[in-house]
């Protein structure tokens, strides 16, 4: 009787049934037929499913090295000091640990009725959810709106509260990151974008998938391009 594996994966090299009196599995194969029989016998002794024993603590110690190839150098006077960079790395590490510590609690909490998160594949819906209709539709705010904008998150975008981001799985986090970074490629930076990018990056779990590495490199290149144009923008303001 054929096994379930043989039913799903038919043999590419059929082998005739062996005669136990002529074939001794303890001796080296004498011809191709005996070699194939030995391979089949060894395969039949292997379990259908094997589970790797992975220590989660080792995964949390993964170091991430992102190539800066393609990033533009900072103009003179716009490069942050090493001390400042170390402070940002330390602060980001603290935020990641805090998110990991409290995410389980907030994941079990119910969201307000006005918070309706889009489906993962709804790119336009996530842009409006994170950035707001005013940004996505390029709506110019009136002077009164700037003075007292209120809390209309539909227009201004929902902040990345922990009660919201804790409910996103890793696939959704990567997808939303991609949507926002692609939006940033063609448009100027806005505060809502910065808040969401920081929050989503803090929610990425290790080990990082290749897609996450690619998104971080793409974001670094775009940020370096924006920084490279800062000197030009300053000169335009002074003239």
Short mmCIF file of C-alpha atoms in Angstrom, two decimals:
data_model
loop_
_atom_site.label_atom_id
_atom_site.label_comp_id
_atom_site.label_asym_id
_atom_site.label_seq_id
_atom_site.Cartn_x
_atom_site.Cartn_y
_atom_site.Cartn_z
CA UNK A 1 0.00 0.00 0.00
CA UNK A 2 1.34 3.42 -0.91
CA UNK A 3 1.93 5.97 1.83
CA UNK A 4 0.27 9.39 1.91
CA UNK A 5 3.55 10.99 0.87
CA UNK A 6 3.80 8.74 -2.19
CA UNK A 7 0.23 9.61 -3.17
CA UNK A 8 1.05 13.33 -3.08
CA UNK A 9 4.57 13.02 -4.49
CA UNK A 10 4.84 10.24 -7.05
CA UNK A 11 8.21 8.60 -7.46
CA UNK A 12 10.37 10.04 -10.20
CA UNK A 13 12.53 6.91 -10.35
CA UNK A 14 10.35 3.81 -9.91
CA UNK A 15 12.25 0.90 -8.43
CA UNK A 16 11.26 -2.72 -8.77
CA UNK A 17 10.41 -4.57 -5.58
CA UNK A 18 13.47 -6.11 -4.06
CA UNK A 19 14.09 -9.72 -3.15
CA UNK A 20 15.13 -9.77 0.50
CA UNK A 21 17.22 -12.87 -0.10
CA UNK A 22 19.29 -11.20 -2.83
CA UNK A 23 19.48 -7.70 -1.32
CA UNK A 24 21.24 -7.05 1.98
CA UNK A 25 20.69 -3.50 3.22
CA UNK A 26 23.71 -3.68 5.52
CA UNK A 27 26.13 -4.07 2.61
CA UNK A 28 27.16 -1.35 0.12
CA UNK A 29 24.92 -1.25 -3.00
CA UNK A 30 26.29 -3.23 -5.93
CA UNK A 31 24.29 -1.55 -8.69
CA UNK A 32 21.97 1.44 -9.31
CA UNK A 33 18.87 -0.54 -8.39
CA UNK A 34 20.24 -1.47 -4.98
CA UNK A 35 21.38 2.12 -4.41
CA UNK A 36 17.86 3.45 -5.11
CA UNK A 37 16.37 0.79 -2.81
CA UNK A 38 18.74 1.88 -0.05
CA UNK A 39 17.74 5.54 -0.55
CA UNK A 40 14.04 4.60 -0.39
CA UNK A 41 14.58 2.57 2.75
CA UNK A 42 16.41 5.43 4.50
CA UNK A 43 13.70 7.88 3.42
CA UNK A 44 10.97 5.63 4.80
CA UNK A 45 12.64 5.76 8.21
CA UNK A 46 12.53 9.57 8.32
CA UNK A 47 9.52 11.27 9.93
CA UNK A 48 7.12 13.11 7.59
CA UNK A 49 7.33 16.30 9.67
CA UNK A 50 10.37 17.62 11.53
CA UNK A 51 10.18 20.52 13.97
CA UNK A 52 13.34 22.51 14.63
CA UNK A 53 14.17 23.32 18.23
CA UNK A 54 14.83 27.09 18.22
CA UNK A 55 15.80 29.11 21.25
CA UNK A 56 13.70 32.36 21.13
CA UNK A 57 16.31 34.15 23.25
CA UNK A 58 18.88 33.80 20.48
CA UNK A 59 16.53 35.37 17.95
CA UNK A 60 16.08 38.48 20.09
CA UNK A 61 19.86 39.05 19.99
CA UNK A 62 19.91 39.31 16.20
CA UNK A 63 21.99 42.25 15.00
CA UNK A 64 20.65 44.07 11.95
CA UNK A 65 23.12 45.58 9.49
CA UNK A 66 21.46 47.65 6.80
CA UNK A 67 23.58 48.60 3.81
CA UNK A 68 23.71 52.34 3.07
CA UNK A 69 24.49 51.80 -0.59
CA UNK A 70 22.61 54.40 -2.60
CA UNK A 71 22.23 56.81 0.34
CA UNK A 72 23.34 60.37 -0.31
CA UNK A 73 25.88 62.01 1.96
CA UNK A 74 24.63 64.68 4.35
CA UNK A 75 25.39 68.30 3.42
CA UNK A 76 27.94 70.06 5.58
CA UNK A 77 26.42 70.95 8.93
CA UNK A 78 23.48 68.53 8.57
CA UNK A 79 25.18 65.34 9.76
CA UNK A 80 24.17 64.30 13.32
CA UNK A 81 26.85 63.70 15.91
CA UNK A 82 27.79 60.21 17.00
CA UNK A 83 26.46 60.94 20.49
CA UNK A 84 23.07 61.94 19.07
CA UNK A 85 22.91 58.78 16.97
CA UNK A 86 23.71 56.61 19.99
CA UNK A 87 21.00 58.35 22.00
CA UNK A 88 18.42 57.66 19.28
CA UNK A 89 19.42 54.00 19.07
CA UNK A 90 19.15 53.66 22.86
CA UNK A 91 15.75 55.37 22.91
CA UNK A 92 14.46 53.23 20.05
CA UNK A 93 15.59 50.07 21.87
CA UNK A 94 13.67 51.19 24.98
CA UNK A 95 10.55 51.81 22.89
CA UNK A 96 10.80 48.32 21.33
CA UNK A 97 11.09 46.72 24.76
CA UNK A 98 8.12 48.70 26.06
CA UNK A 99 6.00 47.71 23.06
CA UNK A 100 6.92 44.06 23.55
CA UNK A 101 6.10 44.28 27.28
CA UNK A 102 2.66 45.90 26.97
CA UNK A 103 1.43 44.64 23.58
CA UNK A 104 -0.30 41.56 25.00
CA UNK A 105 -2.38 43.69 27.36
CA UNK A 106 -3.49 46.14 24.68
CA UNK A 107 -4.10 43.41 22.15
CA UNK A 108 -6.94 42.12 24.31
CA UNK A 109 -8.60 45.54 24.68
CA UNK A 110 -11.50 46.63 22.49
CA UNK A 111 -11.05 49.60 20.17
CA UNK A 112 -13.44 52.56 20.09
CA UNK A 113 -16.32 52.31 17.65
CA UNK A 114 -14.80 54.99 15.40
CA UNK A 115 -11.58 52.99 14.91
CA UNK A 116 -12.13 50.75 11.90
CA UNK A 117 -8.84 49.36 10.60
CA UNK A 118 -8.69 48.56 6.86
CA UNK A 119 -7.94 45.11 5.52
CA UNK A 120 -4.29 44.34 4.95
CA UNK A 121 -4.49 44.59 1.13
CA UNK A 122 -6.36 47.95 1.18
CA UNK A 123 -3.45 50.29 0.38
CA UNK A 124 -5.51 53.46 -0.05
CA UNK A 125 -7.48 52.67 3.10
CA UNK A 126 -4.30 52.40 5.19
CA UNK A 127 -2.93 55.65 3.79
CA UNK A 128 -6.11 57.47 4.80
CA UNK A 129 -6.19 55.71 8.17
CA UNK A 130 -2.59 56.64 9.06
CA UNK A 131 -2.19 60.02 7.36
CA UNK A 132 -5.76 61.30 7.26
CA UNK A 133 -7.93 62.49 4.40
CA UNK A 134 -6.50 66.01 4.57
CA UNK A 135 -3.03 64.73 3.65
CA UNK A 136 -4.08 62.01 1.23
CA UNK A 137 -6.50 64.26 -0.64
CA UNK A 138 -4.21 67.29 -0.33
CA UNK A 139 -6.88 69.37 1.38
CA UNK A 140 -5.64 72.80 2.44
CA UNK A 141 -6.64 73.62 6.01
CA UNK A 142 -8.29 76.91 6.82
CA UNK A 143 -6.76 79.21 9.41
CA UNK A 144 -9.49 78.37 11.93
CA UNK A 145 -8.78 74.65 11.50
CA UNK A 146 -5.10 75.16 12.31
CA UNK A 147 -5.98 77.00 15.52
CA UNK A 148 -8.50 74.39 16.72
CA UNK A 149 -8.22 71.22 14.62
CA UNK A 150 -10.17 69.08 17.12
CA UNK A 151 -9.92 65.31 17.14
CA UNK A 152 -11.37 64.34 13.81
CA UNK A 153 -9.06 61.39 13.13
CA UNK A 154 -10.77 60.70 9.82
CA UNK A 155 -9.35 64.00 8.55
CA UNK A 156 -6.07 64.11 10.50
CA UNK A 157 -5.27 60.40 10.64
CA UNK A 158 -5.32 58.00 13.59
CA UNK A 159 -2.19 58.16 15.77
CA UNK A 160 -0.32 54.85 16.14
CA UNK A 161 -1.69 54.12 19.60
CA UNK A 162 -0.41 50.90 21.15
CA UNK A 163 -4.02 49.71 21.29
CA UNK A 164 -4.00 49.88 17.47
CA UNK A 165 -0.53 48.68 16.45
CA UNK A 166 -0.61 45.78 18.95
CA UNK A 167 -3.45 44.25 16.93
CA UNK A 168 -1.38 44.16 13.71
CA UNK A 169 0.39 40.92 12.79
CA UNK A 170 3.82 40.99 11.19
CA UNK A 171 2.45 40.61 7.66
CA UNK A 172 0.18 43.63 8.11
CA UNK A 173 2.99 45.68 9.67
CA UNK A 174 5.24 44.99 6.67
CA UNK A 175 2.42 45.77 4.25
CA UNK A 176 1.56 49.11 5.90
CA UNK A 177 5.25 50.01 6.03
CA UNK A 178 5.50 49.39 2.32
CA UNK A 179 2.39 51.49 1.59
CA UNK A 180 3.68 54.45 3.59
CA UNK A 181 7.26 54.28 2.27
CA UNK A 182 5.98 54.15 -1.30
CA UNK A 183 3.79 57.18 -0.53
CA UNK A 184 6.85 58.98 0.88
CA UNK A 185 8.80 58.28 -2.32
CA UNK A 186 6.55 60.68 -4.25
CA UNK A 187 5.53 63.20 -1.58
CA UNK A 188 6.94 65.43 1.14
CA UNK A 189 7.37 64.39 4.73
CA UNK A 190 4.48 65.03 7.14
CA UNK A 191 4.40 64.52 10.94
CA UNK A 192 1.77 61.75 10.73
CA UNK A 193 4.10 59.77 8.46
CA UNK A 194 6.99 60.04 10.90
CA UNK A 195 4.91 58.85 13.83
CA UNK A 196 3.62 55.79 11.96
CA UNK A 197 6.98 54.82 10.46
CA UNK A 198 8.61 54.96 13.90
CA UNK A 199 5.82 52.94 15.51
CA UNK A 200 5.76 50.26 12.81
CA UNK A 201 9.53 49.87 12.86
CA UNK A 202 9.37 49.46 16.65
CA UNK A 203 6.81 46.66 16.20
CA UNK A 204 8.90 44.60 13.76
CA UNK A 205 9.93 41.30 15.30
CA UNK A 206 13.31 39.61 14.93
CA UNK A 207 14.61 37.88 12.93
CA UNK A 208 13.74 40.41 10.24
CA UNK A 209 12.46 39.02 6.97
CA UNK A 210 14.23 39.98 3.71
CA UNK A 211 11.23 42.16 2.82
CA UNK A 212 11.74 44.18 6.01
CA UNK A 213 15.44 44.67 5.22
CA UNK A 214 14.51 45.92 1.77
CA UNK A 215 11.94 48.38 3.14
CA UNK A 216 14.40 49.79 5.67
CA UNK A 217 17.00 50.31 2.93
CA UNK A 218 14.38 52.00 0.74
CA UNK A 219 13.39 54.30 3.60
CA UNK A 220 17.04 55.15 4.34
CA UNK A 221 17.66 56.12 0.71
CA UNK A 222 14.57 58.33 0.63
CA UNK A 223 15.48 60.04 3.92
CA UNK A 224 19.02 60.69 2.69
CA UNK A 225 17.61 62.29 -0.47
CA UNK A 226 15.37 64.56 1.62
CA UNK A 227 18.31 65.49 3.84
CA UNK A 228 20.53 66.22 0.83
CA UNK A 229 18.01 68.80 -0.35
CA UNK A 230 17.88 70.62 2.98
CA UNK A 231 20.74 72.97 2.03
CA UNK A 232 18.98 73.86 -1.20
CA UNK A 233 15.76 74.59 0.67
CA UNK A 234 17.58 76.77 3.19
CA UNK A 235 19.24 78.77 0.42
CA UNK A 236 15.87 79.33 -1.24
CA UNK A 237 14.42 80.68 2.01
CA UNK A 238 17.30 83.08 2.43
CA UNK A 239 17.07 84.51 -1.06
#
